XYZ file of C-alpha atoms in Angstrom:
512
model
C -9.603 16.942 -18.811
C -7.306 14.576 -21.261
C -8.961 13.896 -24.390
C -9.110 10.211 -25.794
C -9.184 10.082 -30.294
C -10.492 6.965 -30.597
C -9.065 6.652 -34.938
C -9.274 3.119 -37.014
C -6.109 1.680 -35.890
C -6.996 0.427 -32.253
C -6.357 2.901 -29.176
C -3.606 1.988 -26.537
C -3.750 0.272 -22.707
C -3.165 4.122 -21.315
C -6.297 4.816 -23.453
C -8.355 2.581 -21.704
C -6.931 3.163 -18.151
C -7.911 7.226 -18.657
C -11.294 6.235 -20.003
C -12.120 3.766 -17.789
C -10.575 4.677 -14.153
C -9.775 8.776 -14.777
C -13.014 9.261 -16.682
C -11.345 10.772 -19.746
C -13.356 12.163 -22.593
C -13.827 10.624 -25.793
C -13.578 11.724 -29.737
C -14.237 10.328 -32.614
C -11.108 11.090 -34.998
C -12.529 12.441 -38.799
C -10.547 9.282 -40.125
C -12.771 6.790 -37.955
C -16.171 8.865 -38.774
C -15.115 8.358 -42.811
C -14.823 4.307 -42.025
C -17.717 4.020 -40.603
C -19.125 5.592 -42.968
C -17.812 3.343 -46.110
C -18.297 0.224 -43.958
C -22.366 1.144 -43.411
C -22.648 1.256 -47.307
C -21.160 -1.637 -47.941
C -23.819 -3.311 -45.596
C -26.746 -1.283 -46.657
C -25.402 -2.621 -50.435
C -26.118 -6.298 -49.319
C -29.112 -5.407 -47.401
C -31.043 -4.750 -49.841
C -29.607 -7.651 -52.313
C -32.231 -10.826 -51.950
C -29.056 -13.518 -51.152
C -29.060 -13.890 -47.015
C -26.142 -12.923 -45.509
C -25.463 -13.860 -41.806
C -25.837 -11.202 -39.103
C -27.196 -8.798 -41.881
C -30.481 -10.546 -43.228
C -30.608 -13.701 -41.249
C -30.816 -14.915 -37.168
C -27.992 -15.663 -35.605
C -26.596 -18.345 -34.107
C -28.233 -21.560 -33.837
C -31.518 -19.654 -35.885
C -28.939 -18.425 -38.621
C -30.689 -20.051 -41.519
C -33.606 -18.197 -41.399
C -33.559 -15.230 -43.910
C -35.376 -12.080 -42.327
C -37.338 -10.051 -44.658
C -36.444 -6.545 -44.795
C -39.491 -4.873 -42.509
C -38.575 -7.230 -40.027
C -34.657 -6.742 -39.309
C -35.110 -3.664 -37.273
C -36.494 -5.568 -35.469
C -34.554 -8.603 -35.214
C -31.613 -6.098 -33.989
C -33.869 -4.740 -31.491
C -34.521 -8.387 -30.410
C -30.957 -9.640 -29.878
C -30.049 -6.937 -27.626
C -32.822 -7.121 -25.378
C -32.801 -11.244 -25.538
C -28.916 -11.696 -24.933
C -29.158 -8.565 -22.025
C -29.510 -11.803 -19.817
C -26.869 -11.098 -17.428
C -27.990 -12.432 -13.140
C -25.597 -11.488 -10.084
C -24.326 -8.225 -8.777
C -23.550 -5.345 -10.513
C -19.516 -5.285 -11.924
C -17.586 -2.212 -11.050
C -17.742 1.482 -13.065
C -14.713 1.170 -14.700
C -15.165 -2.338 -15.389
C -18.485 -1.183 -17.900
C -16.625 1.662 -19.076
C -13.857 0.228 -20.514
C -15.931 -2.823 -21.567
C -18.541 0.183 -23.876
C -14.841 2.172 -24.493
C -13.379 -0.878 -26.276
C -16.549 -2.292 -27.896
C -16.612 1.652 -29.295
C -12.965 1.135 -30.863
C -13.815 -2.307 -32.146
C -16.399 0.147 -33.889
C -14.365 2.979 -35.110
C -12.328 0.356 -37.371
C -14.829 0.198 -39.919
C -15.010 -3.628 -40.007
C -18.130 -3.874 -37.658
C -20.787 -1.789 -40.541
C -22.181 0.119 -37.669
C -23.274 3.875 -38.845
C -21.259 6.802 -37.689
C -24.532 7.919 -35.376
C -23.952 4.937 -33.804
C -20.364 5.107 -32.720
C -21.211 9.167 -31.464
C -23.805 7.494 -28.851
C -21.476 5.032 -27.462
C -19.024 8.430 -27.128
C -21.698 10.668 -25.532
C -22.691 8.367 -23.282
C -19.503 7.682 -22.078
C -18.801 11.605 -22.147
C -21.986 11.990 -19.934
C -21.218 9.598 -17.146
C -23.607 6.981 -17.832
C -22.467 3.416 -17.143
C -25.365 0.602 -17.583
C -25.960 -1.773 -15.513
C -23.652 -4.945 -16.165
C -24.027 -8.269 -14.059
C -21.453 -10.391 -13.065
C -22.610 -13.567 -15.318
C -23.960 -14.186 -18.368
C -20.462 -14.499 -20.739
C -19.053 -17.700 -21.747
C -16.043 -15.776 -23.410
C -17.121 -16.855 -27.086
C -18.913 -15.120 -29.749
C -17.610 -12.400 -27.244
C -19.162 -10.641 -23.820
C -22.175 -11.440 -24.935
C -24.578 -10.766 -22.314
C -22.222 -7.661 -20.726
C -22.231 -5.810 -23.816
C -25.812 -6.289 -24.706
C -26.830 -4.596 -21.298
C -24.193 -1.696 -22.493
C -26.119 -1.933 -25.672
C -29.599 -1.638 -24.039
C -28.753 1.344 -22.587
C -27.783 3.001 -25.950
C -31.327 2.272 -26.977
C -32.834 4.136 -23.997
C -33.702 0.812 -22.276
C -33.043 -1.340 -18.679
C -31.282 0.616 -16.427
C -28.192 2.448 -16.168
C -25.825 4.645 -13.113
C -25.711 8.263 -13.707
C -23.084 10.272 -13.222
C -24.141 11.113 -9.606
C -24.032 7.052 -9.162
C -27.798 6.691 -8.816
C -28.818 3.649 -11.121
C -32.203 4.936 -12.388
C -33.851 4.288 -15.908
C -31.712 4.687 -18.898
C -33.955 6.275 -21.386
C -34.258 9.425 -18.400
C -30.508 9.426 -18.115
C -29.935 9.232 -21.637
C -33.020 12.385 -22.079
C -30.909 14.658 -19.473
C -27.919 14.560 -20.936
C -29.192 15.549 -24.423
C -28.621 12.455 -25.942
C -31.290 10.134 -27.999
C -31.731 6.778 -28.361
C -30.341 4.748 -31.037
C -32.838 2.543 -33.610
C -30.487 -0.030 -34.914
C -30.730 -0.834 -38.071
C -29.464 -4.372 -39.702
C -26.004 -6.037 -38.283
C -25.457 -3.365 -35.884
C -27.759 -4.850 -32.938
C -24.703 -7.665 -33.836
C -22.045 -5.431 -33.493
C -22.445 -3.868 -30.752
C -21.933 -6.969 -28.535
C -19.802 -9.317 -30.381
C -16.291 -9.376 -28.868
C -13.932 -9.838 -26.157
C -14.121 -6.079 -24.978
C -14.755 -6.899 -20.913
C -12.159 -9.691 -20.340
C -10.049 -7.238 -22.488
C -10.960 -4.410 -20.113
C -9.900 -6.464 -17.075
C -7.008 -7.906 -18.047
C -5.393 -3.972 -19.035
C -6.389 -2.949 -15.376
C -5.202 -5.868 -13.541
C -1.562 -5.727 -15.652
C -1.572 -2.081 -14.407
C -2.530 -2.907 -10.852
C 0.155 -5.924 -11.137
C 2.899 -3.573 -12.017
C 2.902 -1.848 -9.180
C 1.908 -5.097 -6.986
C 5.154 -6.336 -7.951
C 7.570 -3.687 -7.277
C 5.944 -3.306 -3.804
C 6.455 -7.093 -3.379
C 9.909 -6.512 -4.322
C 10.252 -3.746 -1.477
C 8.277 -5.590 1.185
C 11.021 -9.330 0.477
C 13.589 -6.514 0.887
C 12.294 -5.491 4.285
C 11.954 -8.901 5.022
C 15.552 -10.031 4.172
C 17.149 -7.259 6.098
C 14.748 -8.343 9.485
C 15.704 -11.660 9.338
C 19.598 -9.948 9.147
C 19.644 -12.633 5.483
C 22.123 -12.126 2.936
C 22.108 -9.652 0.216
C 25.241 -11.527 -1.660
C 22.101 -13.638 -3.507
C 21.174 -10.351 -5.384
C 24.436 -9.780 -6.979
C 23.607 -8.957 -10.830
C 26.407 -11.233 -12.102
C 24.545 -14.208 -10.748
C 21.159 -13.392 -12.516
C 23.231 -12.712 -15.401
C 24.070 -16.306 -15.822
C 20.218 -17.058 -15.803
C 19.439 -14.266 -17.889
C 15.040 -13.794 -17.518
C 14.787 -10.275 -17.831
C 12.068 -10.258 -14.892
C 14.366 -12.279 -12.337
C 16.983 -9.515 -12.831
C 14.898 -6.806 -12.895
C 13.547 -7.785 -9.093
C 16.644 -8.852 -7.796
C 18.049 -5.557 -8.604
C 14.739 -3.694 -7.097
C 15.891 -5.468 -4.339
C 19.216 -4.467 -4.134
C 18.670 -1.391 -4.266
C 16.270 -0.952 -1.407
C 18.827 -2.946 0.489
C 21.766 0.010 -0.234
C 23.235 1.005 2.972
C 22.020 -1.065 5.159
C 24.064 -2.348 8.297
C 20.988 -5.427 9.120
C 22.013 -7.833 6.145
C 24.303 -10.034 6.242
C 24.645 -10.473 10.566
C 24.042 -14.101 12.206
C 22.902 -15.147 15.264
C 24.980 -15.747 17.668
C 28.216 -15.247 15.676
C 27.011 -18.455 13.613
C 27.361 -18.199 9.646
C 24.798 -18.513 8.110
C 25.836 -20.014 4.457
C 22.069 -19.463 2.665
C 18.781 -18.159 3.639
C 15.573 -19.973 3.114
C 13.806 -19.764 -0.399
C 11.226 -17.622 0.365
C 14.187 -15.046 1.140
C 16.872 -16.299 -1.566
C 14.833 -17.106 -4.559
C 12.115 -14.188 -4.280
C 13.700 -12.554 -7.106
C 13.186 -16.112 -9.116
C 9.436 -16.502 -8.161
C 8.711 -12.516 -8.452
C 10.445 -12.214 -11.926
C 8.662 -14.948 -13.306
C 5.446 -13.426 -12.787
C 6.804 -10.121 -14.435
C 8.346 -12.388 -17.088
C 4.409 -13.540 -17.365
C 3.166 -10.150 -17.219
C 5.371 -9.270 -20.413
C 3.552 -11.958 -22.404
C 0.186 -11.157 -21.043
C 0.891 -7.284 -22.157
C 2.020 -8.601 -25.875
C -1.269 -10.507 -26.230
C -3.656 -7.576 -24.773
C -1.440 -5.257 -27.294
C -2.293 -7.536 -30.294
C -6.138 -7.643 -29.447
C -6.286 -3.720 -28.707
C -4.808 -3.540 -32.601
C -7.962 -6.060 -33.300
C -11.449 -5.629 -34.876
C -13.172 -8.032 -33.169
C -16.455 -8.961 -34.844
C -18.896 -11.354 -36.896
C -19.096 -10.828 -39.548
C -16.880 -8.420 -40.286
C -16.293 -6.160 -43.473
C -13.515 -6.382 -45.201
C -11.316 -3.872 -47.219
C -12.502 -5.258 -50.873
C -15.885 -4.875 -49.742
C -16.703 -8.740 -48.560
C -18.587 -9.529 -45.655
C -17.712 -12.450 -43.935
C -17.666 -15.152 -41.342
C -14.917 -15.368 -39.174
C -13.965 -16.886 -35.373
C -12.018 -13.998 -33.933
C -14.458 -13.862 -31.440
C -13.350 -16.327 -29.176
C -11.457 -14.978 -26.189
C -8.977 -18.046 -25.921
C -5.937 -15.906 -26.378
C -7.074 -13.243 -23.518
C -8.571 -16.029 -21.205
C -5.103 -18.365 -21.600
C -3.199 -15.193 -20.138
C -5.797 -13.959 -17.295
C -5.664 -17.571 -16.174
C -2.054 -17.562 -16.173
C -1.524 -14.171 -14.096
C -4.014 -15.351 -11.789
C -1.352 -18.602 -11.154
C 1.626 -16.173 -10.969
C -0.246 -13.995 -8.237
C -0.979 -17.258 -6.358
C 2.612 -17.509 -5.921
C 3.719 -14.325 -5.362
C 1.290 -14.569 -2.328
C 2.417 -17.360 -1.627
C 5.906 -16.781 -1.235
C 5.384 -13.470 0.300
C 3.198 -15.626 3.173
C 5.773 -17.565 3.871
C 8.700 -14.552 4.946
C 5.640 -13.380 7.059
C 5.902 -16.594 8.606
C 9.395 -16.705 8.938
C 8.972 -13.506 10.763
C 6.830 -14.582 13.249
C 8.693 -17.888 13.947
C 11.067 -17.504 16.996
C 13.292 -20.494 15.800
C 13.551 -19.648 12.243
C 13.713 -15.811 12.254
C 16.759 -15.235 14.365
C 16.395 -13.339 17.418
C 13.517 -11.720 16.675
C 10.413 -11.902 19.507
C 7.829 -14.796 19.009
C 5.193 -13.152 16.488
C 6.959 -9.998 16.953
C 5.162 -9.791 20.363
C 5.792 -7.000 23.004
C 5.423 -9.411 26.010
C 4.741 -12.532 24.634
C 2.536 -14.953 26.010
C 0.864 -11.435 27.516
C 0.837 -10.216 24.137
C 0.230 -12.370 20.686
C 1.820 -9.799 18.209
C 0.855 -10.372 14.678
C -0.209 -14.156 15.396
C -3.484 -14.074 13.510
C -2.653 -11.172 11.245
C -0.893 -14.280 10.049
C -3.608 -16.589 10.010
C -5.640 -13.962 7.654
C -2.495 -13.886 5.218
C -2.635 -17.143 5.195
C -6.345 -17.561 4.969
C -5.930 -14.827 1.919
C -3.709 -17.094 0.223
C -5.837 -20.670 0.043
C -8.351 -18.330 -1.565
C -5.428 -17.437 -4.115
C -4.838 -21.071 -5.060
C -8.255 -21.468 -5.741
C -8.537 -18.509 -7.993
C -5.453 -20.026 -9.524
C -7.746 -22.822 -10.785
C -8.023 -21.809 -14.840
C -11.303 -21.427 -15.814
C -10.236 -21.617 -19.784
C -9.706 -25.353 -19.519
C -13.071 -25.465 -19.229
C -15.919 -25.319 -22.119
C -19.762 -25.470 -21.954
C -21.674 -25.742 -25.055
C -24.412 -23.163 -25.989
C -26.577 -21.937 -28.820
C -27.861 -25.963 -29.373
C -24.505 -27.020 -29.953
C -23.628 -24.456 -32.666
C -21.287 -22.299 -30.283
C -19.671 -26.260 -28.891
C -16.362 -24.729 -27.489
C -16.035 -21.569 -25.322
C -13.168 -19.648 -23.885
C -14.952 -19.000 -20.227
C -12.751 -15.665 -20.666
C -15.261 -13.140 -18.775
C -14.923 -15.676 -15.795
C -11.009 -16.021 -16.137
C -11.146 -12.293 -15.679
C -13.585 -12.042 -12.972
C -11.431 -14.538 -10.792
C -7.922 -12.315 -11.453
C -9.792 -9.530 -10.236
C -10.280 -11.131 -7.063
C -6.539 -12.281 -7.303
C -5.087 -8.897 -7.292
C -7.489 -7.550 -4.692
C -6.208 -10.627 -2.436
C -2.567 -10.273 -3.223
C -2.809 -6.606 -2.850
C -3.954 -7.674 1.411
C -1.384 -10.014 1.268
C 1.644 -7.472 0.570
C -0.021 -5.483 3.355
C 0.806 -7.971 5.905
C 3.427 -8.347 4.956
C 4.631 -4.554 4.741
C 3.310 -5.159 8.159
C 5.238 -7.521 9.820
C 8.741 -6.613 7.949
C 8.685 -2.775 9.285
C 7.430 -4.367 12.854
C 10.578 -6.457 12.902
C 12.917 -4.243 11.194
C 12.577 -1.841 13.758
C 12.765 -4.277 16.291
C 16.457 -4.718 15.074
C 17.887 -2.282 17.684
C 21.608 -0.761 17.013
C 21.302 -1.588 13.911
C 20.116 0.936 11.313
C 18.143 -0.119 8.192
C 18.648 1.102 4.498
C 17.825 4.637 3.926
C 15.067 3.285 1.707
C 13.692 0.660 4.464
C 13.451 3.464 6.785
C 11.857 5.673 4.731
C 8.921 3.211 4.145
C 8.641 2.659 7.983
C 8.302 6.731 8.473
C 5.615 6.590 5.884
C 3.529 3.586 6.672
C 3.632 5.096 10.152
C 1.995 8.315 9.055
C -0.139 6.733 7.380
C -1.487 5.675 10.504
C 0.185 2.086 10.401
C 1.439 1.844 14.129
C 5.018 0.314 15.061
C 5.716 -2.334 17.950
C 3.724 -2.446 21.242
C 1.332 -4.276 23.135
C -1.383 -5.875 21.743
C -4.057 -3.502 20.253
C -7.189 -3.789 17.589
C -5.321 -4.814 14.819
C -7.332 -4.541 11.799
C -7.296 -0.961 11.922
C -3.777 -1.132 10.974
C -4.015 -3.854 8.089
C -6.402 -1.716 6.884
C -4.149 1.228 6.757
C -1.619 -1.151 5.590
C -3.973 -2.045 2.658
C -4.870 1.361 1.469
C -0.931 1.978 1.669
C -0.006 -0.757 -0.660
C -2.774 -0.130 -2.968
C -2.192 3.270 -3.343
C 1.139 2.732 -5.364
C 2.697 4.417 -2.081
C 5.371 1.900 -1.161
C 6.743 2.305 -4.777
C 6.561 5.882 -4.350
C 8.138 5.941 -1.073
C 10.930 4.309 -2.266
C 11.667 5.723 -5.617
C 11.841 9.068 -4.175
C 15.246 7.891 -2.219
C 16.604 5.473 -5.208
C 15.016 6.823 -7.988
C 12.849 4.586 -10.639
C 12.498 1.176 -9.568
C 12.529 -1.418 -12.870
């Protein structure tokens, strides 16, 4: 099984994506164990000095200006983790929690947190053993970190609340923790802190859904390319000399997916009728514009999830001369700004996508093709409502699309006056990408339907290798009416498989 060395210097998005989805184990590199080390004494140094320093021998928050005498700060550790494990709703997913524990743990391993070495090994065994505690869907307002999600993750570490084994039984996590050899943790001062101070979950999130969005994107490039040649559109529009002149790298990237997938086909460029055709409609022509802007967004989205994976997110933190200070890095502005703006590219990738279904399904507007791509229409109503559920798909994308970091709720008696409302920016582009995953399907759908509905004329080598495969997949071609959800299910587990990409790229290699 691959092997994750968590070290001092941050860990990467693959890092995250084997821990969280592939289960990868973790180790704790001799160079992290040292820094942990040297941080803890710097702590234990000011512990026992009589000045109060925050997080170390005082409350926190709005309660920071007590001082805590020294029998009582184990204490006061124990306290904040079970107080702030306040989290209501449903569970979150497994891999949600485990990257959420995974990055908290590398956050850790910096040596800017003070948290002993011992500590840092539990985090790692438990992740090495399968356990994942129980995380609820609310309770984070995205400032002074995931509060309430990593305090359940840090609940569990002390043997407390409950947690899912690795047989995915949720049971009690001081059993779970006893089977798999592994004992609970007594925190000592600042580390109760530590352990659930930072943006860890919406940083989680947003890595998966960039990873899921990559591949989102190059099947929406396919499925516009299935659609162009069905409605027998133009391929002229994809010509790299004419994204050269606008030169976003993402617009030319998808134009020349595209274009590709479109090689050797005898469908594009044919009119109805013997009429030309000057342009096709935007949701055909300027797919490449609308698609590449969302990768264009993805590229800034990766830059800022790249800068906080390189982060030490904590407060306070300790510093390299020894200080121990104050700080706002906690607040998940920066990672909220960019979940809230992926979840608004989606929207219109949907979006546009819904529309070429549409198109599709038109009998004045898609050029010869059957109305709703029926058998015997009027007998029959083809892929009528499969467009109504697109469509139904997509209003529930423009509400998602709605940013949840423009707003703030104060907390902590006004002391914590301006949150990020990151956790729910992530929680919402979740949803997004599960939505606009469904929404590729139908249209994957509808494009092969009417492709192969072109007869005498023979699709793109790549085209027609998609329809072969979405039809062994068990994603059934033209014909009367039947149950159809069957085969948008198919459709779905097709897309989010990766297997359009895949289909493709093995007939025109590496799509961009």
């Amino acid at each position: 099984m691959h092997t994750v060395v968590v070290g001092t210097s941050g860990v990467t998005a693959s890092d995250v994506l084997a821990v969280a989805r592939d289960g990868a184990r973790i180790e704790l590199s001799a160079e992290a164990v040292a820094a942990l080390a040297a941080a803890r004494e710097i702590v234990d140094a000011l512990a026992a000095k009589p000045e109060p320093v925050y997080g170390v021998s005082t409350g926190f928050g709005a309660l920071a200006s007590r001082h805590i005498s020294p029998e009582l700060r184990a204490q006061l550790q124990r306290n904040i983790v079970r107080s702030h494990a306040a989290g209501m709703g449903p569970r979150v997913e497994r891999e949600v929690v485990r990257a959420l524990m995974f990055l908290r743990l590398k956050t850790v391993c910096s040596g800017r947190t003070g948290v002993r070495p011992e500590v840092a090994r539990t985090m790692a065994d438990a992740l090495n053993a399968g356990i994942t505690p129980v995380v609820h869907e609310y309770g984070s307002l995205g400032c002074s970190g995931d509060l309430a999600p990593l305090s359940h993750c840090a609940l569990t570490l002390m043997g407390e609340g409950d947690a899912e084994g690795p047989d995915g039984v949720v049971r009690p996590a001081g059993e779970l923790l006893a089977e798999a050899g592994i004992a609970p943790v007594e925190l000592r001062e600042k580390e109760g802190l530590a352990l659930l101070n930072g943006t860890d979950g919406m940083l989680g999130m947003l890595i998966m859904a960039l990873a899921d969005l990559e591949t989102l994107y190059k099947s929406a490039d396919v499925t516009a390319a299935l659609s162009l040649e069905a409605l027998l559109g133009t391929e002229k529009v994809l010509a790299p000399e004419l994204h050269a002149i606008r030169p976003h790298p993402g617009q030319g990237d998808s134009a020349a997916n595209m274009l590709a997938v479109l090689r050797g086909s005898a469908l594009t460029g044919h009119h109805q009728d013997g009429a030309p055709r000057v342009q096709d409609a935007y949701s055909v022509r300027c797919a490449p514009q609308v698609a590449g802007a969302g990768r264009d967004t993805m590229a800034h989205a990766r830059l800022v999830a790249e800068r906080e994976l390189a982060s030490a997110v904590d407060n306070p933190v300790v510093l390299p001369d020894g200080r121990v200070e104050s700080n706002g890095n906690f607040h998940g502005a920066p990672v909220a700004y960019v979940l809230d703006f992926l979840a608004i590219a989606a929207a219109d990738l949907g979006s546009i996508a819904e529309r070429r279904t549409d198109r599709l399904l038109d009998k004045n507007r898609s050029h010869g093709l059957p109305p709703f791509l029926a058998d015997d229409a009027g007998v029959d109503s083809g892929l009528m409502i499969a467009q109504y559920t697109q469509a139904a798909l997509v209003s529930e994308m423009k509400r998602l699309a709605v940013p949840a970091s423009a707003d703030s709720i104060p907390s902590s008696a006004m002391q914590e006056d301006h949150v990020s409302m990151g956790w729910s920016a992530a929680r919402k582009l979740r949803t997004a990408v599960d939505n606009l995953t469904r929404i590729i399907a139908v249209e994957l759908y509808a494009a092969t339907r009417a492709v192969e509905l072109r007869e005498g004329l023979a699709a793109a080598p790549a085209s027609r290798a998609v329809i072969d495969a979405v039809r062994a997949a068990g994603v059934q071609g033209p014909g009367p009416d039947r149950f159809l959800a069957p085969d948008l299910a198919a459709a779905d587990a097709f897309v989010r498989g990766g297997h359009v990409v895949e289909t493709v790229e093995k007939v025109i290699g590496p799509l961009r």
